[in-house]
Coordinates of C-alpha atoms and ligand atoms in Angstrom, one line a residue:
X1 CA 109.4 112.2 90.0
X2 CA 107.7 110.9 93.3
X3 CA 108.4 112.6 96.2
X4 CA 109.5 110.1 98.9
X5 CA 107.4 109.4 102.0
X6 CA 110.9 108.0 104.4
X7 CA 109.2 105.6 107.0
X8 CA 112.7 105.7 108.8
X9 CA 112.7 110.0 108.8
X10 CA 108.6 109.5 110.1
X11 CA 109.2 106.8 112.7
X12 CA 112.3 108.3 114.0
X13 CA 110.0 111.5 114.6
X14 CA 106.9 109.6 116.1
X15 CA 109.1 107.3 118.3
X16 CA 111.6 110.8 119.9
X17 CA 107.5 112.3 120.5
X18 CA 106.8 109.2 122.3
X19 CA 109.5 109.1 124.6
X20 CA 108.6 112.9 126.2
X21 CA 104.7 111.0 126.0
X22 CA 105.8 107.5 128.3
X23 CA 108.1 110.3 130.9
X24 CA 105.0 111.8 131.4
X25 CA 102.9 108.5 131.9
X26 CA 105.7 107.5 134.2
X27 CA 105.3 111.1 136.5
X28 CA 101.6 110.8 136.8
X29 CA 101.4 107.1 137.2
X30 CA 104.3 105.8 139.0
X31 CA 105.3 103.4 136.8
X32 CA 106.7 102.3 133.7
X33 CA 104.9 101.2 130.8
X34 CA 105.6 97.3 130.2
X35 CA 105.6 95.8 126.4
X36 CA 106.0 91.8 126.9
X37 CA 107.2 89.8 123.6
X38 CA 107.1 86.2 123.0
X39 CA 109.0 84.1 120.4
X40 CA 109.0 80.6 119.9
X41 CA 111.2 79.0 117.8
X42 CA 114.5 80.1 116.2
X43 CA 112.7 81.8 112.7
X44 CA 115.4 84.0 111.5
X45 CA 113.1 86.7 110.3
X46 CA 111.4 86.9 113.4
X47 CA 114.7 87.4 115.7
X48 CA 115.2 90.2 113.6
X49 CA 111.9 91.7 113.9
X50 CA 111.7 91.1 117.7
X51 CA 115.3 92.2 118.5
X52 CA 114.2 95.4 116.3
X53 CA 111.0 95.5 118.7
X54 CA 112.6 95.4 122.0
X55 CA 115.5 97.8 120.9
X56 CA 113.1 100.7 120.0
X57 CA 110.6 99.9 123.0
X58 CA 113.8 100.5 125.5
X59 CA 114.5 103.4 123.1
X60 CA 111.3 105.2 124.4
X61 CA 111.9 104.4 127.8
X62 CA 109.3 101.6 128.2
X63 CA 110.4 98.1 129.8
X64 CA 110.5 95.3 127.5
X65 CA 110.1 91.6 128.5
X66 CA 111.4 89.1 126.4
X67 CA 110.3 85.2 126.3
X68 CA 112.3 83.0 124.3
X69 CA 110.6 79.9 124.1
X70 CA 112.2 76.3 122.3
X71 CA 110.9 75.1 118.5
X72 CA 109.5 72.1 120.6
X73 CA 107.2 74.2 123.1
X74 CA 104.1 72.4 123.7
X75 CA 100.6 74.3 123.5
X76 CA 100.6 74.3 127.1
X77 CA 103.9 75.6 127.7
X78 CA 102.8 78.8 125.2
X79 CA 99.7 79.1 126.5
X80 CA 101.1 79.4 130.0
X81 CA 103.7 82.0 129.4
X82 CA 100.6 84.1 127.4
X83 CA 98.2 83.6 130.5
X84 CA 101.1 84.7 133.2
X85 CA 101.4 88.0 130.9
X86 CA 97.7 88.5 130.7
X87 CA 97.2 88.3 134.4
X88 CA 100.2 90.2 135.8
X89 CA 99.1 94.1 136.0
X90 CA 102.5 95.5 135.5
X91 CA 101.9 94.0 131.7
X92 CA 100.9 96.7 129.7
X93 CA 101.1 94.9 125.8
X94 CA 101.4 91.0 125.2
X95 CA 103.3 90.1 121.6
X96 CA 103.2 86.7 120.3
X97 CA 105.6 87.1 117.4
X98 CA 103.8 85.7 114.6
X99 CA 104.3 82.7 112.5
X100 CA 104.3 80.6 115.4
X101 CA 105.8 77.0 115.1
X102 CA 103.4 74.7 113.0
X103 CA 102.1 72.6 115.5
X104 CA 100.5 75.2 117.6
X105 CA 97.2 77.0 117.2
X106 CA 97.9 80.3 116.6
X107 CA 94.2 81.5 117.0
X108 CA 94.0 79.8 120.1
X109 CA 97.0 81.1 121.6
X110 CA 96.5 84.8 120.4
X111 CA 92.9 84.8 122.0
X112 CA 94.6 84.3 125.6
X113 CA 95.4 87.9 125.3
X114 CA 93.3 90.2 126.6
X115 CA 92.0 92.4 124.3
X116 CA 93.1 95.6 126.4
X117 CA 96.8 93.9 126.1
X118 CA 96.4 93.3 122.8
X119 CA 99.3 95.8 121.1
X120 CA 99.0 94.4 117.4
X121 CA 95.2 94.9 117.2
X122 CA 94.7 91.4 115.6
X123 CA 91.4 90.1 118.2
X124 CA 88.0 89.9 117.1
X125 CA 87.1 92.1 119.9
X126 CA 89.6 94.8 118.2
X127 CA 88.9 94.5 114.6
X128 CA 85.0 94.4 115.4
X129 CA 85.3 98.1 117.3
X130 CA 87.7 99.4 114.1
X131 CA 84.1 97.8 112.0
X132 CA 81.7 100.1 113.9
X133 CA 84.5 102.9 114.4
X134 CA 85.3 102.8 118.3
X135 CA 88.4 103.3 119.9
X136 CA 90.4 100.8 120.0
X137 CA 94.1 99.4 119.4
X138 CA 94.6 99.0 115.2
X139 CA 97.1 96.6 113.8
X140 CA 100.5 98.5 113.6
X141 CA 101.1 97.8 110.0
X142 CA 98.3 99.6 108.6
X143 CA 98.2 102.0 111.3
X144 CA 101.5 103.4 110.2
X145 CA 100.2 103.6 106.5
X146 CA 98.3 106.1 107.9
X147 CA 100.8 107.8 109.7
X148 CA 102.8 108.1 106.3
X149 CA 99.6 109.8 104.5
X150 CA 99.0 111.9 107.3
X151 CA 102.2 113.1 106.5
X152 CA 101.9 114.3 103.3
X153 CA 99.2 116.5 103.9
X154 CA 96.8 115.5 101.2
X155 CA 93.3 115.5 102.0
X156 CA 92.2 112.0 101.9
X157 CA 88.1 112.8 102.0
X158 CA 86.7 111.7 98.3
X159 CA 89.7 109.7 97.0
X160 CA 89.7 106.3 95.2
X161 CA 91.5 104.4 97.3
X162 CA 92.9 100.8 96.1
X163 CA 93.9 97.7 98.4
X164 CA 95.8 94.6 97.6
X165 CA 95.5 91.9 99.5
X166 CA 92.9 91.0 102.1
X167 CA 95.4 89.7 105.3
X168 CA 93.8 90.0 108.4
X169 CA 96.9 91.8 109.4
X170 CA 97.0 94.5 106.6
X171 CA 94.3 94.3 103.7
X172 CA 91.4 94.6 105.9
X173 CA 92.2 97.2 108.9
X174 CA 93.7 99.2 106.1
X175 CA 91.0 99.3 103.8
X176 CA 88.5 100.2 106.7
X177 CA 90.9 102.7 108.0
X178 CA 90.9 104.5 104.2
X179 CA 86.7 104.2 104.8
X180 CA 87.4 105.8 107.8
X181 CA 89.1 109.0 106.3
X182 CA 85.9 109.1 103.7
X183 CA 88.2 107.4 100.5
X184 CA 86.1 105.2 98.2
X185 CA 88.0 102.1 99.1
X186 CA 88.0 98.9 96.6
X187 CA 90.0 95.5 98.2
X188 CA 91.7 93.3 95.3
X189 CA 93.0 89.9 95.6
X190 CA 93.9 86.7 93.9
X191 CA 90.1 86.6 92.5
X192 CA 90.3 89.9 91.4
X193 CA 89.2 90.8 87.6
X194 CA 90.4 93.5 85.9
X195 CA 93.3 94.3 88.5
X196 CA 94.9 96.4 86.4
X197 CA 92.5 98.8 85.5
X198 CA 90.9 98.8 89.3
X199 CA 94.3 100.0 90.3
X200 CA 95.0 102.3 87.5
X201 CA 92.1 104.5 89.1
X202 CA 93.7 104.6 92.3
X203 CA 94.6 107.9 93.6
X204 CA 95.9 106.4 97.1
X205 CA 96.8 102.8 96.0
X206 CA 98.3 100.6 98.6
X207 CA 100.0 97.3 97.7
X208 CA 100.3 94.2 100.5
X209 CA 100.4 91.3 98.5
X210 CA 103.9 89.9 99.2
X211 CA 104.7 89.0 95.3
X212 CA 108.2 91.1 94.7
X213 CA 107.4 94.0 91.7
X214 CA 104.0 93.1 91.2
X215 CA 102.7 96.7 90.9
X216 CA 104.2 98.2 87.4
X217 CA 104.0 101.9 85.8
X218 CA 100.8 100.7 83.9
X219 CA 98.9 100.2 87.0
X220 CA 99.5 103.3 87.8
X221 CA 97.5 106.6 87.9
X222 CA 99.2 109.7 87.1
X223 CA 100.2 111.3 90.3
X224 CA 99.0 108.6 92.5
X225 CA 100.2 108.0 96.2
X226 CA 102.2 104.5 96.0
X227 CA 102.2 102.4 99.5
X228 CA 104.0 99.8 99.2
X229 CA 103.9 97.5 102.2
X230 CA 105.5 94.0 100.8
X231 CA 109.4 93.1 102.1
X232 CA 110.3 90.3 99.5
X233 CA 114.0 88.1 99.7
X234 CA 115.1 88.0 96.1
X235 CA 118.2 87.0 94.5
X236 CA 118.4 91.0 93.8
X237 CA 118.1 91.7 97.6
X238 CA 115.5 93.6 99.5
X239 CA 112.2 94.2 97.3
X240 CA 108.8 95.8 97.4
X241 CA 105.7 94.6 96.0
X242 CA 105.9 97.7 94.0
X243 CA 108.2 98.1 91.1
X244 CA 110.0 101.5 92.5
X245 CA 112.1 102.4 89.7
X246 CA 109.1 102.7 87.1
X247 CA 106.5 103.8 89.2
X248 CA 108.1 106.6 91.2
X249 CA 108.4 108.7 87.8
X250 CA 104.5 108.4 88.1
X251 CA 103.5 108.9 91.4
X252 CA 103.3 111.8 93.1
X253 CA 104.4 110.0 96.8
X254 CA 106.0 106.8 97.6
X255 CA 107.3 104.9 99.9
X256 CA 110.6 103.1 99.6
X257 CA 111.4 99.2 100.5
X258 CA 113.6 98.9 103.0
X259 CA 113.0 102.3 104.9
X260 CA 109.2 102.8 104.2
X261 CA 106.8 101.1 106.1
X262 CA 108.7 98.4 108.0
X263 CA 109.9 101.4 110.5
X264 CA 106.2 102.8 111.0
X265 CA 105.3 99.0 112.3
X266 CA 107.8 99.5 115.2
X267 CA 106.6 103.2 115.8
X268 CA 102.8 102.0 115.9
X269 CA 103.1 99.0 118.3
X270 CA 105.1 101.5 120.6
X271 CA 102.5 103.9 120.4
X272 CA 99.8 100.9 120.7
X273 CA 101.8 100.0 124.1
X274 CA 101.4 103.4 125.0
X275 CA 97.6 103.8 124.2
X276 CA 96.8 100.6 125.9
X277 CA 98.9 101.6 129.0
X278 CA 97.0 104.7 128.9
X279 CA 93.2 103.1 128.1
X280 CA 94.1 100.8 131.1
X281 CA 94.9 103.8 134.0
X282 CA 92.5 105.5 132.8
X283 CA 89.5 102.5 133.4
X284 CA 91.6 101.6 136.6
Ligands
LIG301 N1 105.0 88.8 112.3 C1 105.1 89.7 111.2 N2 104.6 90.9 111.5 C2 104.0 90.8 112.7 C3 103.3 91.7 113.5 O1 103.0 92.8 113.2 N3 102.9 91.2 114.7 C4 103.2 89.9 115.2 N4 102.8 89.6 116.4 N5 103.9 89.1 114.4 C5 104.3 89.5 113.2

């Protein structure tokens, strides 16, 4: 049986190390450390998500800012809000809780933030220093994978290490994150040939598709390390892209769904807010 890799036990941790880390910013610099969110529209998903985010960011003792903006916002009223945030210097993070409304341009909106405000990692500027291994701020999701391996203590150096799905927000940082820590890293998709086997080799096999139970025992190597990173709404509830129940007598780690990796996302933005906080008093 797997052992479990709890994302609400980790998170909890990181998040209570955090809040001794933002007192300390707040002696030497005088201030507080500012996270600004913006939601438009009334998504039920992303309330949840954003309530979630502005609970724990208080929780560390950083000041949240919350804009609730109408379904109906035009492109200029978002766009203004985002440009405000970007230009006031008490404004550590900007958030645009993403999927924004249909009729707005989500690229153009998200490339208003400045890329030293930009907590979830997602701008060009971002993802091209992760490419060439700089520091810079990497999108929370795949960040917190990380965190979870970390905690295991197994050497990551040398293994096969399988992605799927290629998001912009999870496949891609992740897998360059794995080439980062030295793992032979294969991405698999929709396209994919062969998925089963690909995975099967997989000792550090990570799953972000968003199809519910997708990953079964037979695409699974003995004593493998299982992320699951997919939240699916079935008629049975809460599921992962992984299908737990078989493939935790197979791996060796896993992470549950809920309780896995949807905590670390939280933990990692408020340790983003933190790093960019820093990154900014310290080019001040
Ligand atoms: N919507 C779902 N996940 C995320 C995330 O990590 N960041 C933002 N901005 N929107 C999201």
């Amino acid at each position: 049986m797997a052992n479990i890799i709890s994302g609400k036990e980790l998170s909890a941790k990181l998040k209570d190390e955090l809040k001794i880390k933002v007192k300390e910013f707040e002696e030497t610099y005088g201030r507080k450390i500012t996270l600004a969110v913006i939601l438009v529209g009334e998504n039920p998903a992303s309330q949840v998500y954003v309530k979630n985010k502005i609970k724990s960011t208080e929780y560390v003792g950083m000041r949240s800012l919350a804009y609730y903006l109408p379904e109906n916002s035009t492109e200029k009223d978002v766009e203004e809000t985002v440009l405000a945030l970007a230009k006031d210097v008490n404004v550590d993070g900007i958030l645009v809780q993403l999927p924004l409304p249909k009729h707005l341009d989500e690229g153009k909106i998200l490339n208003l933030i400045p890329a030293e405000k930009d907590v979830d990692g997602f701008l060009a500027e971002n993802v091209g220093k992760l490419v060439i291994g700089e520091e810079t701020t990497v999108a929370c999701t795949p960040f917190g994978v990380m965190q979870m391996l970390k905690s295991t203590n197994i050497p990551l150096s040398g293994k096969n290490a399988v992605v799927i799905g290629r998001s912009n927000i999870v496949g891609k940082p992740m897998a360059l994150l794995l080439l980062q820590a030295n793992c032979t890293v294969t991405v698999c998709h929709s396209k994919t040939v062969n998925l089963k086997e690909i995975c099967a080799n997989a000792d550090v096999l990570v799953a972000a598709i968003g199809r519910p139970e997708f990953v079964t025992a037979d695409m699974v190597k003995e004593g493998a390390i299982v992320i699951d990173v997919g939240i699916n709404r079935t008629e049975k509830g809460l599921v992962g892209d992984v299908k737990f129940y078989e493939v935790e007598k197979k791996a060796s780690y896993i992470t549950p769904v809920p309780g896995g990796v949807g905590p670390m996302t939280i933990a990692m933005l408020l340790e983003n807010t933190y790093l960019c906080a820093l990154r900014r008093e310290k080019n001040a």
